[in-house]
PDB file of C-alpha atoms in Angstrom:
ATOM      1  CA  UNK S   1      96.654 187.803 175.045  1.00  0.00           C
ATOM      2  CA  UNK S   2      96.547 187.842 178.861  1.00  0.00           C
ATOM      3  CA  UNK S   3      98.200 184.446 179.266  1.00  0.00           C
ATOM      4  CA  UNK S   4     100.868 184.587 176.558  1.00  0.00           C
ATOM      5  CA  UNK S   5     101.402 188.313 175.965  1.00  0.00           C
ATOM      6  CA  UNK S   6     100.657 188.030 172.240  1.00  0.00           C
ATOM      7  CA  UNK S   7      97.891 186.625 170.080  1.00  0.00           C
ATOM      8  CA  UNK S   8      98.143 182.858 169.662  1.00  0.00           C
ATOM      9  CA  UNK S   9      97.239 181.333 166.286  1.00  0.00           C
ATOM     10  CA  UNK S  10      96.527 177.685 165.581  1.00  0.00           C
ATOM     11  CA  UNK S  11      98.823 175.909 163.136  1.00  0.00           C
ATOM     12  CA  UNK S  12      96.749 172.936 161.837  1.00  0.00           C
ATOM     13  CA  UNK S  13      98.526 169.596 161.443  1.00  0.00           C
ATOM     14  CA  UNK S  14      97.544 166.296 159.842  1.00  0.00           C
ATOM     15  CA  UNK S  15      99.596 163.696 161.715  1.00  0.00           C
ATOM     16  CA  UNK S  16      98.333 160.784 159.635  1.00  0.00           C
ATOM     17  CA  UNK S  17      96.002 159.123 162.124  1.00  0.00           C
ATOM     18  CA  UNK S  18      92.597 157.598 161.383  1.00  0.00           C
ATOM     19  CA  UNK S  19      89.460 156.763 163.433  1.00  0.00           C
ATOM     20  CA  UNK S  20      87.971 153.576 164.886  1.00  0.00           C
ATOM     21  CA  UNK S  21      84.764 154.024 162.887  1.00  0.00           C
ATOM     22  CA  UNK S  22      86.739 154.375 159.678  1.00  0.00           C
ATOM     23  CA  UNK S  23      89.249 151.540 159.920  1.00  0.00           C
ATOM     24  CA  UNK S  24      86.689 148.883 160.887  1.00  0.00           C
ATOM     25  CA  UNK S  25      87.279 148.652 164.633  1.00  0.00           C
ATOM     26  CA  UNK S  26      83.867 150.167 165.277  1.00  0.00           C
ATOM     27  CA  UNK S  27      82.647 150.839 161.777  1.00  0.00           C
ATOM     28  CA  UNK S  28      83.595 151.968 158.315  1.00  0.00           C
ATOM     29  CA  UNK S  29      83.046 155.179 156.400  1.00  0.00           C
ATOM     30  CA  UNK S  30      83.233 157.490 159.389  1.00  0.00           C
ATOM     31  CA  UNK S  31      80.495 159.889 160.468  1.00  0.00           C
ATOM     32  CA  UNK S  32      78.044 160.717 157.683  1.00  0.00           C
ATOM     33  CA  UNK S  33      79.422 164.256 157.416  1.00  0.00           C
ATOM     34  CA  UNK S  34      83.102 163.286 157.521  1.00  0.00           C
ATOM     35  CA  UNK S  35      85.302 164.679 154.764  1.00  0.00           C
ATOM     36  CA  UNK S  36      88.982 164.371 155.542  1.00  0.00           C
ATOM     37  CA  UNK S  37      88.614 164.264 159.303  1.00  0.00           C
ATOM     38  CA  UNK S  38      88.127 168.038 159.636  1.00  0.00           C
ATOM     39  CA  UNK S  39      91.560 168.622 158.178  1.00  0.00           C
ATOM     40  CA  UNK S  40      90.479 171.204 155.607  1.00  0.00           C
ATOM     41  CA  UNK S  41      93.357 173.561 156.298  1.00  0.00           C
ATOM     42  CA  UNK S  42      96.146 171.081 156.947  1.00  0.00           C
ATOM     43  CA  UNK S  43      98.986 170.011 154.696  1.00  0.00           C
ATOM     44  CA  UNK S  44      99.208 166.466 153.372  1.00  0.00           C
ATOM     45  CA  UNK S  45      99.640 163.708 155.932  1.00  0.00           C
ATOM     46  CA  UNK S  46     102.567 162.511 153.807  1.00  0.00           C
ATOM     47  CA  UNK S  47     104.574 165.545 154.906  1.00  0.00           C
ATOM     48  CA  UNK S  48     106.404 165.050 158.235  1.00  0.00           C
ATOM     49  CA  UNK S  49     104.920 166.892 161.207  1.00  0.00           C
ATOM     50  CA  UNK S  50     108.021 169.054 161.593  1.00  0.00           C
ATOM     51  CA  UNK S  51     107.766 170.277 157.994  1.00  0.00           C
ATOM     52  CA  UNK S  52     104.009 170.866 158.246  1.00  0.00           C
ATOM     53  CA  UNK S  53     104.462 172.916 161.376  1.00  0.00           C
ATOM     54  CA  UNK S  54     107.262 174.987 159.850  1.00  0.00           C
ATOM     55  CA  UNK S  55     105.104 175.712 156.810  1.00  0.00           C
ATOM     56  CA  UNK S  56     102.070 176.688 158.886  1.00  0.00           C
ATOM     57  CA  UNK S  57     104.167 178.919 161.142  1.00  0.00           C
ATOM     58  CA  UNK S  58     105.602 180.689 158.107  1.00  0.00           C
ATOM     59  CA  UNK S  59     102.085 181.268 156.773  1.00  0.00           C
ATOM     60  CA  UNK S  60     100.988 182.757 160.086  1.00  0.00           C
ATOM     61  CA  UNK S  61     104.089 184.920 160.376  1.00  0.00           C
ATOM     62  CA  UNK S  62     103.518 186.317 156.883  1.00  0.00           C
ATOM     63  CA  UNK S  63     100.461 188.066 158.342  1.00  0.00           C
ATOM     64  CA  UNK S  64     101.195 188.287 162.060  1.00  0.00           C
ATOM     65  CA  UNK S  65     104.896 188.694 162.674  1.00  0.00           C
ATOM     66  CA  UNK S  66     104.740 188.668 166.481  1.00  0.00           C
ATOM     67  CA  UNK S  67     102.285 185.819 166.865  1.00  0.00           C
ATOM     68  CA  UNK S  68     102.734 182.829 169.092  1.00  0.00           C
ATOM     69  CA  UNK S  69     101.706 179.386 167.936  1.00  0.00           C
ATOM     70  CA  UNK S  70      99.342 176.637 169.054  1.00  0.00           C
ATOM     71  CA  UNK S  71     100.268 173.377 167.302  1.00  0.00           C
ATOM     72  CA  UNK S  72      96.837 171.990 166.464  1.00  0.00           C
ATOM     73  CA  UNK S  73      96.641 168.268 165.655  1.00  0.00           C
ATOM     74  CA  UNK S  74      93.344 168.616 163.854  1.00  0.00           C
ATOM     75  CA  UNK S  75      92.654 165.835 161.349  1.00  0.00           C
ATOM     76  CA  UNK S  76      90.930 162.626 162.462  1.00  0.00           C
ATOM     77  CA  UNK S  77      91.498 161.094 165.952  1.00  0.00           C
ATOM     78  CA  UNK S  78      94.912 162.071 167.205  1.00  0.00           C
ATOM     79  CA  UNK S  79      95.178 159.676 170.132  1.00  0.00           C
ATOM     80  CA  UNK S  80      94.152 156.619 168.131  1.00  0.00           C
ATOM     81  CA  UNK S  81      97.567 154.931 168.189  1.00  0.00           C
ATOM     82  CA  UNK S  82     100.141 153.402 170.483  1.00  0.00           C
ATOM     83  CA  UNK S  83     101.985 155.859 172.695  1.00  0.00           C
ATOM     84  CA  UNK S  84     105.293 155.351 170.874  1.00  0.00           C
ATOM     85  CA  UNK S  85     103.690 156.592 167.664  1.00  0.00           C
ATOM     86  CA  UNK S  86     102.015 159.487 169.473  1.00  0.00           C
ATOM     87  CA  UNK S  87     105.396 160.558 170.789  1.00  0.00           C
ATOM     88  CA  UNK S  88     106.894 160.345 167.322  1.00  0.00           C
ATOM     89  CA  UNK S  89     104.234 162.738 166.006  1.00  0.00           C
ATOM     90  CA  UNK S  90     103.834 165.083 168.984  1.00  0.00           C
ATOM     91  CA  UNK S  91     107.368 165.553 170.254  1.00  0.00           C
ATOM     92  CA  UNK S  92     108.662 167.557 167.227  1.00  0.00           C
ATOM     93  CA  UNK S  93     106.564 170.556 168.328  1.00  0.00           C
ATOM     94  CA  UNK S  94     108.984 171.110 171.198  1.00  0.00           C
ATOM     95  CA  UNK S  95     111.715 171.955 168.682  1.00  0.00           C
ATOM     96  CA  UNK S  96     109.878 175.208 167.920  1.00  0.00           C
ATOM     97  CA  UNK S  97     110.278 177.914 170.586  1.00  0.00           C
ATOM     98  CA  UNK S  98     107.385 179.882 169.071  1.00  0.00           C
ATOM     99  CA  UNK S  99     104.969 177.064 169.984  1.00  0.00           C
ATOM    100  CA  UNK S 100     103.452 177.913 173.354  1.00  0.00           C
ATOM    101  CA  UNK S 101     100.450 175.568 173.278  1.00  0.00           C
ATOM    102  CA  UNK S 102      99.308 172.262 171.814  1.00  0.00           C
ATOM    103  CA  UNK S 103      95.756 171.212 170.928  1.00  0.00           C
ATOM    104  CA  UNK S 104      94.907 167.587 170.191  1.00  0.00           C
ATOM    105  CA  UNK S 105      91.585 166.707 168.566  1.00  0.00           C
ATOM    106  CA  UNK S 106      90.348 163.185 169.231  1.00  0.00           C
ATOM    107  CA  UNK S 107      87.458 160.959 170.312  1.00  0.00           C
ATOM    108  CA  UNK S 108      86.558 160.048 173.864  1.00  0.00           C
ATOM    109  CA  UNK S 109      86.841 156.332 173.032  1.00  0.00           C
ATOM    110  CA  UNK S 110      90.506 156.737 172.041  1.00  0.00           C
ATOM    111  CA  UNK S 111      91.881 157.415 175.514  1.00  0.00           C
ATOM    112  CA  UNK S 112      93.370 154.335 177.139  1.00  0.00           C
ATOM    113  CA  UNK S 113      95.428 154.505 180.334  1.00  0.00           C
ATOM    114  CA  UNK S 114      98.783 154.748 178.549  1.00  0.00           C
ATOM    115  CA  UNK S 115      97.527 157.570 176.352  1.00  0.00           C
ATOM    116  CA  UNK S 116      96.067 159.437 179.323  1.00  0.00           C
ATOM    117  CA  UNK S 117      99.348 159.184 181.213  1.00  0.00           C
ATOM    118  CA  UNK S 118     101.269 160.549 178.229  1.00  0.00           C
ATOM    119  CA  UNK S 119      98.772 163.398 177.773  1.00  0.00           C
ATOM    120  CA  UNK S 120      99.184 164.232 181.444  1.00  0.00           C
ATOM    121  CA  UNK S 121     102.938 164.376 180.947  1.00  0.00           C
ATOM    122  CA  UNK S 122     102.494 166.646 177.917  1.00  0.00           C
ATOM    123  CA  UNK S 123     100.233 168.883 179.966  1.00  0.00           C
ATOM    124  CA  UNK S 124     103.060 169.422 182.441  1.00  0.00           C
ATOM    125  CA  UNK S 125     105.342 170.638 179.620  1.00  0.00           C
ATOM    126  CA  UNK S 126     103.055 172.905 177.609  1.00  0.00           C
ATOM    127  CA  UNK S 127      99.618 174.503 177.616  1.00  0.00           C
ATOM    128  CA  UNK S 128      97.695 171.444 176.441  1.00  0.00           C
ATOM    129  CA  UNK S 129      94.088 171.235 175.308  1.00  0.00           C
ATOM    130  CA  UNK S 130      92.370 168.013 174.280  1.00  0.00           C
ATOM    131  CA  UNK S 131      89.385 168.573 171.988  1.00  0.00           C
ATOM    132  CA  UNK S 132      86.703 165.888 172.101  1.00  0.00           C
ATOM    133  CA  UNK S 133      84.041 165.450 169.466  1.00  0.00           C
ATOM    134  CA  UNK S 134      80.729 164.775 171.187  1.00  0.00           C
ATOM    135  CA  UNK S 135      78.332 166.253 168.599  1.00  0.00           C
ATOM    136  CA  UNK S 136      75.177 165.227 170.510  1.00  0.00           C
ATOM    137  CA  UNK S 137      74.137 163.680 173.819  1.00  0.00           C
ATOM    138  CA  UNK S 138      71.393 161.700 172.058  1.00  0.00           C
ATOM    139  CA  UNK S 139      72.385 158.114 171.258  1.00  0.00           C
ATOM    140  CA  UNK S 140      69.594 157.796 168.692  1.00  0.00           C
ATOM    141  CA  UNK S 141      71.270 160.570 166.692  1.00  0.00           C
ATOM    142  CA  UNK S 142      74.719 159.084 167.203  1.00  0.00           C
ATOM    143  CA  UNK S 143      73.500 155.933 165.469  1.00  0.00           C
ATOM    144  CA  UNK S 144      72.046 157.945 162.580  1.00  0.00           C
ATOM    145  CA  UNK S 145      75.314 159.762 161.960  1.00  0.00           C
ATOM    146  CA  UNK S 146      77.444 156.611 162.397  1.00  0.00           C
ATOM    147  CA  UNK S 147      79.286 158.161 165.325  1.00  0.00           C
ATOM    148  CA  UNK S 148      80.462 154.811 166.648  1.00  0.00           C
ATOM    149  CA  UNK S 149      80.247 155.544 170.362  1.00  0.00           C
ATOM    150  CA  UNK S 150      77.564 156.289 172.932  1.00  0.00           C
ATOM    151  CA  UNK S 151      77.160 159.265 175.238  1.00  0.00           C
ATOM    152  CA  UNK S 152      78.115 157.002 178.134  1.00  0.00           C
ATOM    153  CA  UNK S 153      81.422 156.184 176.408  1.00  0.00           C
ATOM    154  CA  UNK S 154      82.009 159.886 175.837  1.00  0.00           C
ATOM    155  CA  UNK S 155      81.465 160.587 179.533  1.00  0.00           C
ATOM    156  CA  UNK S 156      83.993 157.928 180.484  1.00  0.00           C
ATOM    157  CA  UNK S 157      86.723 159.482 178.347  1.00  0.00           C
ATOM    158  CA  UNK S 158      85.794 163.037 179.322  1.00  0.00           C
ATOM    159  CA  UNK S 159      85.870 162.234 183.041  1.00  0.00           C
ATOM    160  CA  UNK S 160      89.248 160.544 182.669  1.00  0.00           C
ATOM    161  CA  UNK S 161      90.721 163.703 181.135  1.00  0.00           C
ATOM    162  CA  UNK S 162      89.272 165.824 183.933  1.00  0.00           C
ATOM    163  CA  UNK S 163      90.677 163.416 186.535  1.00  0.00           C
ATOM    164  CA  UNK S 164      94.144 164.065 185.074  1.00  0.00           C
ATOM    165  CA  UNK S 165      93.514 167.815 185.150  1.00  0.00           C
ATOM    166  CA  UNK S 166      93.772 168.158 181.364  1.00  0.00           C
ATOM    167  CA  UNK S 167      92.053 171.156 179.782  1.00  0.00           C
ATOM    168  CA  UNK S 168      89.194 169.786 177.696  1.00  0.00           C
ATOM    169  CA  UNK S 169      87.136 171.387 174.929  1.00  0.00           C
ATOM    170  CA  UNK S 170      84.016 169.654 173.600  1.00  0.00           C
ATOM    171  CA  UNK S 171      82.576 169.951 170.077  1.00  0.00           C
ATOM    172  CA  UNK S 172      78.848 169.826 169.390  1.00  0.00           C
ATOM    173  CA  UNK S 173      77.022 170.064 166.058  1.00  0.00           C
ATOM    174  CA  UNK S 174      73.691 171.768 165.480  1.00  0.00           C
ATOM    175  CA  UNK S 175      71.395 170.588 162.707  1.00  0.00           C
ATOM    176  CA  UNK S 176      72.119 166.868 162.902  1.00  0.00           C
ATOM    177  CA  UNK S 177      69.621 164.601 161.101  1.00  0.00           C
ATOM    178  CA  UNK S 178      66.418 164.078 163.054  1.00  0.00           C
ATOM    179  CA  UNK S 179      67.152 166.618 165.771  1.00  0.00           C
ATOM    180  CA  UNK S 180      64.794 169.465 166.566  1.00  0.00           C
ATOM    181  CA  UNK S 181      65.713 172.551 168.549  1.00  0.00           C
ATOM    182  CA  UNK S 182      64.654 170.891 171.800  1.00  0.00           C
ATOM    183  CA  UNK S 183      67.216 168.117 171.314  1.00  0.00           C
ATOM    184  CA  UNK S 184      69.985 170.589 170.453  1.00  0.00           C
ATOM    185  CA  UNK S 185      69.176 172.663 173.528  1.00  0.00           C
ATOM    186  CA  UNK S 186      69.232 169.485 175.626  1.00  0.00           C
ATOM    187  CA  UNK S 187      72.738 168.711 174.368  1.00  0.00           C
ATOM    188  CA  UNK S 188      73.892 172.144 175.550  1.00  0.00           C
ATOM    189  CA  UNK S 189      72.087 171.782 178.875  1.00  0.00           C
ATOM    190  CA  UNK S 190      73.582 168.364 179.657  1.00  0.00           C
ATOM    191  CA  UNK S 191      77.048 169.373 178.513  1.00  0.00           C
ATOM    192  CA  UNK S 192      76.880 172.623 180.455  1.00  0.00           C
ATOM    193  CA  UNK S 193      76.345 170.699 183.687  1.00  0.00           C
ATOM    194  CA  UNK S 194      79.579 168.820 182.944  1.00  0.00           C
ATOM    195  CA  UNK S 195      81.378 172.196 182.990  1.00  0.00           C
ATOM    196  CA  UNK S 196      83.926 171.684 180.202  1.00  0.00           C
ATOM    197  CA  UNK S 197      86.757 174.182 179.932  1.00  0.00           C
ATOM    198  CA  UNK S 198      85.615 175.127 176.438  1.00  0.00           C
ATOM    199  CA  UNK S 199      82.950 174.352 173.851  1.00  0.00           C
ATOM    200  CA  UNK S 200      82.897 174.624 170.078  1.00  0.00           C
ATOM    201  CA  UNK S 201      79.460 174.906 168.475  1.00  0.00           C
ATOM    202  CA  UNK S 202      79.380 173.861 164.837  1.00  0.00           C
ATOM    203  CA  UNK S 203      76.732 173.989 162.146  1.00  0.00           C
ATOM    204  CA  UNK S 204      76.282 170.789 160.144  1.00  0.00           C
ATOM    205  CA  UNK S 205      77.490 171.254 156.572  1.00  0.00           C
ATOM    206  CA  UNK S 206      76.576 169.097 153.601  1.00  0.00           C
ATOM    207  CA  UNK S 207      79.922 168.478 151.899  1.00  0.00           C
ATOM    208  CA  UNK S 208      80.355 166.979 148.452  1.00  0.00           C
ATOM    209  CA  UNK S 209      81.521 163.373 148.558  1.00  0.00           C
ATOM    210  CA  UNK S 210      80.157 162.543 152.006  1.00  0.00           C
ATOM    211  CA  UNK S 211      77.407 160.127 152.953  1.00  0.00           C
ATOM    212  CA  UNK S 212      75.378 163.128 154.050  1.00  0.00           C
ATOM    213  CA  UNK S 213      75.389 164.438 150.488  1.00  0.00           C
ATOM    214  CA  UNK S 214      73.546 161.312 149.343  1.00  0.00           C
ATOM    215  CA  UNK S 215      71.014 161.626 152.169  1.00  0.00           C
ATOM    216  CA  UNK S 216      70.495 165.291 151.251  1.00  0.00           C
ATOM    217  CA  UNK S 217      70.095 164.524 147.536  1.00  0.00           C
ATOM    218  CA  UNK S 218      67.459 161.892 148.345  1.00  0.00           C
ATOM    219  CA  UNK S 219      65.489 164.407 150.393  1.00  0.00           C
ATOM    220  CA  UNK S 220      66.343 162.784 153.689  1.00  0.00           C
ATOM    221  CA  UNK S 221      67.993 165.811 155.236  1.00  0.00           C
ATOM    222  CA  UNK S 222      67.003 169.487 155.391  1.00  0.00           C
ATOM    223  CA  UNK S 223      69.711 171.868 156.689  1.00  0.00           C
ATOM    224  CA  UNK S 224      68.942 174.545 159.234  1.00  0.00           C
ATOM    225  CA  UNK S 225      67.984 177.991 158.033  1.00  0.00           C
ATOM    226  CA  UNK S 226      70.096 180.870 159.288  1.00  0.00           C
ATOM    227  CA  UNK S 227      67.350 182.177 161.569  1.00  0.00           C
ATOM    228  CA  UNK S 228      66.876 178.715 163.098  1.00  0.00           C
ATOM    229  CA  UNK S 229      70.576 178.315 163.784  1.00  0.00           C
ATOM    230  CA  UNK S 230      70.907 181.755 165.341  1.00  0.00           C
ATOM    231  CA  UNK S 231      67.908 181.123 167.598  1.00  0.00           C
ATOM    232  CA  UNK S 232      69.288 177.755 168.729  1.00  0.00           C
ATOM    233  CA  UNK S 233      72.794 179.069 169.429  1.00  0.00           C
ATOM    234  CA  UNK S 234      71.451 181.957 171.523  1.00  0.00           C
ATOM    235  CA  UNK S 235      69.412 179.455 173.518  1.00  0.00           C
ATOM    236  CA  UNK S 236      72.363 177.121 173.943  1.00  0.00           C
ATOM    237  CA  UNK S 237      74.600 179.900 175.209  1.00  0.00           C
ATOM    238  CA  UNK S 238      72.093 180.657 177.939  1.00  0.00           C
ATOM    239  CA  UNK S 239      72.413 177.052 179.152  1.00  0.00           C
ATOM    240  CA  UNK S 240      76.225 177.047 179.302  1.00  0.00           C
ATOM    241  CA  UNK S 241      78.189 178.244 182.351  1.00  0.00           C
ATOM    242  CA  UNK S 242      79.878 181.606 182.065  1.00  0.00           C
ATOM    243  CA  UNK S 243      83.209 180.055 182.997  1.00  0.00           C
ATOM    244  CA  UNK S 244      83.208 177.832 179.886  1.00  0.00           C
ATOM    245  CA  UNK S 245      85.096 179.439 177.007  1.00  0.00           C
ATOM    246  CA  UNK S 246      83.054 179.478 173.789  1.00  0.00           C
ATOM    247  CA  UNK S 247      85.782 178.808 171.260  1.00  0.00           C
ATOM    248  CA  UNK S 248      83.511 178.685 168.207  1.00  0.00           C
ATOM    249  CA  UNK S 249      79.863 179.408 167.421  1.00  0.00           C
ATOM    250  CA  UNK S 250      79.943 178.518 163.753  1.00  0.00           C
ATOM    251  CA  UNK S 251      82.197 176.397 161.568  1.00  0.00           C
ATOM    252  CA  UNK S 252      84.140 176.483 158.332  1.00  0.00           C
ATOM    253  CA  UNK S 253      83.119 174.102 155.575  1.00  0.00           C
ATOM    254  CA  UNK S 254      85.380 173.698 152.576  1.00  0.00           C
ATOM    255  CA  UNK S 255      83.816 176.278 150.241  1.00  0.00           C
ATOM    256  CA  UNK S 256      85.003 174.311 147.214  1.00  0.00           C
ATOM    257  CA  UNK S 257      82.876 171.356 148.336  1.00  0.00           C
ATOM    258  CA  UNK S 258      80.093 172.994 150.359  1.00  0.00           C
ATOM    259  CA  UNK S 259      76.634 172.111 149.072  1.00  0.00           C
ATOM    260  CA  UNK S 260      74.451 173.476 151.868  1.00  0.00           C
ATOM    261  CA  UNK S 261      73.643 175.632 153.706  1.00  0.00           C
ATOM    262  CA  UNK S 262      75.271 178.336 151.580  1.00  0.00           C
ATOM    263  CA  UNK S 263      74.344 181.101 154.005  1.00  0.00           C
ATOM    264  CA  UNK S 264      76.967 179.699 156.367  1.00  0.00           C
ATOM    265  CA  UNK S 265      79.782 181.110 154.226  1.00  0.00           C
ATOM    266  CA  UNK S 266      78.994 184.633 155.484  1.00  0.00           C
ATOM    267  CA  UNK S 267      80.359 184.192 158.999  1.00  0.00           C
ATOM    268  CA  UNK S 268      80.289 187.912 159.808  1.00  0.00           C
ATOM    269  CA  UNK S 269      76.566 187.991 159.091  1.00  0.00           C
ATOM    270  CA  UNK S 270      75.957 184.933 161.277  1.00  0.00           C
ATOM    271  CA  UNK S 271      77.941 186.343 164.193  1.00  0.00           C
ATOM    272  CA  UNK S 272      76.191 189.691 163.827  1.00  0.00           C
ATOM    273  CA  UNK S 273      72.784 188.011 163.873  1.00  0.00           C
ATOM    274  CA  UNK S 274      73.666 186.160 167.081  1.00  0.00           C
ATOM    275  CA  UNK S 275      74.783 189.393 168.744  1.00  0.00           C
ATOM    276  CA  UNK S 276      71.616 191.180 167.588  1.00  0.00           C
ATOM    277  CA  UNK S 277      69.275 188.471 168.876  1.00  0.00           C
ATOM    278  CA  UNK S 278      71.061 188.372 172.223  1.00  0.00           C
ATOM    279  CA  UNK S 279      70.582 192.111 172.569  1.00  0.00           C
ATOM    280  CA  UNK S 280      66.891 191.880 171.632  1.00  0.00           C
ATOM    281  CA  UNK S 281      66.265 189.145 174.197  1.00  0.00           C
ATOM    282  CA  UNK S 282      68.596 190.561 176.852  1.00  0.00           C
ATOM    283  CA  UNK S 283      70.252 187.171 176.557  1.00  0.00           C
ATOM    284  CA  UNK S 284      73.741 186.207 177.709  1.00  0.00           C
ATOM    285  CA  UNK S 285      75.841 183.123 178.327  1.00  0.00           C
ATOM    286  CA  UNK S 286      74.815 181.404 181.545  1.00  0.00           C
ATOM    287  CA  UNK S 287      71.456 183.161 181.878  1.00  0.00           C
ATOM    288  CA  UNK S 288      69.608 179.845 182.356  1.00  0.00           C
ATOM    289  CA  UNK S 289      72.516 177.704 183.569  1.00  0.00           C
ATOM    290  CA  UNK S 290      71.709 175.547 186.571  1.00  0.00           C
ATOM    291  CA  UNK S 291      74.311 173.109 187.876  1.00  0.00           C
TER     292      UNK S 291
END
């Protein structure tokens, strides 16, 4: 509101990219929880970006007539291509005067020098955010979830974005296989010291058709209970600097495919529980942050 004068809503786009741990460069099958590259709310990748964006804008305007738009390239890794193809997919957003910002979701290992230079150029033309999936700082977990890159590789890509002055938001996931609360808190502590511009905290969902579903069915994975998740998030927030924008503290699984945990569908209840626990503990973001 303060920056743009109106509320800004994200228009999700599937630009037809893939990932290096899906196409065989680093692995196949993607992360164990992957179901459509997080593109639950996008149109088909077969529809041109310009048409997707027009459709999403119309949907937003049907509810919020004065809104401004953030073109959100959400599905899969949106810098995993040659720059000429990136330009082909990204440049159409500039044909829409209602688009005041662009968000690009990707992986830290998909940022070569040519891509970084182009992102820097985009950043000079619009309010750009690059969203990086980290998920965890623990390499042992990254192997379990078939992440396909190490924390060191993440740091390399993250630092490159910061060197170019590009606003960067980092995603982490709570409840990953094998991780206790201490490991999840450590992820927040380490990431907090890196001082990202924003963080999204997600809850791991078991989605039908994913590798995680099979692990869950075999008894190899137990999702977090609501009380556990709330306790962990409140602790994580204390370890994150106040200047870092918390862009999400829970996530949306596709309700048509969600297997567990079913309590996660009541987002208002989850958010209320986090607020309540913070009040009880006199807890707040940055309370235990040490650079």
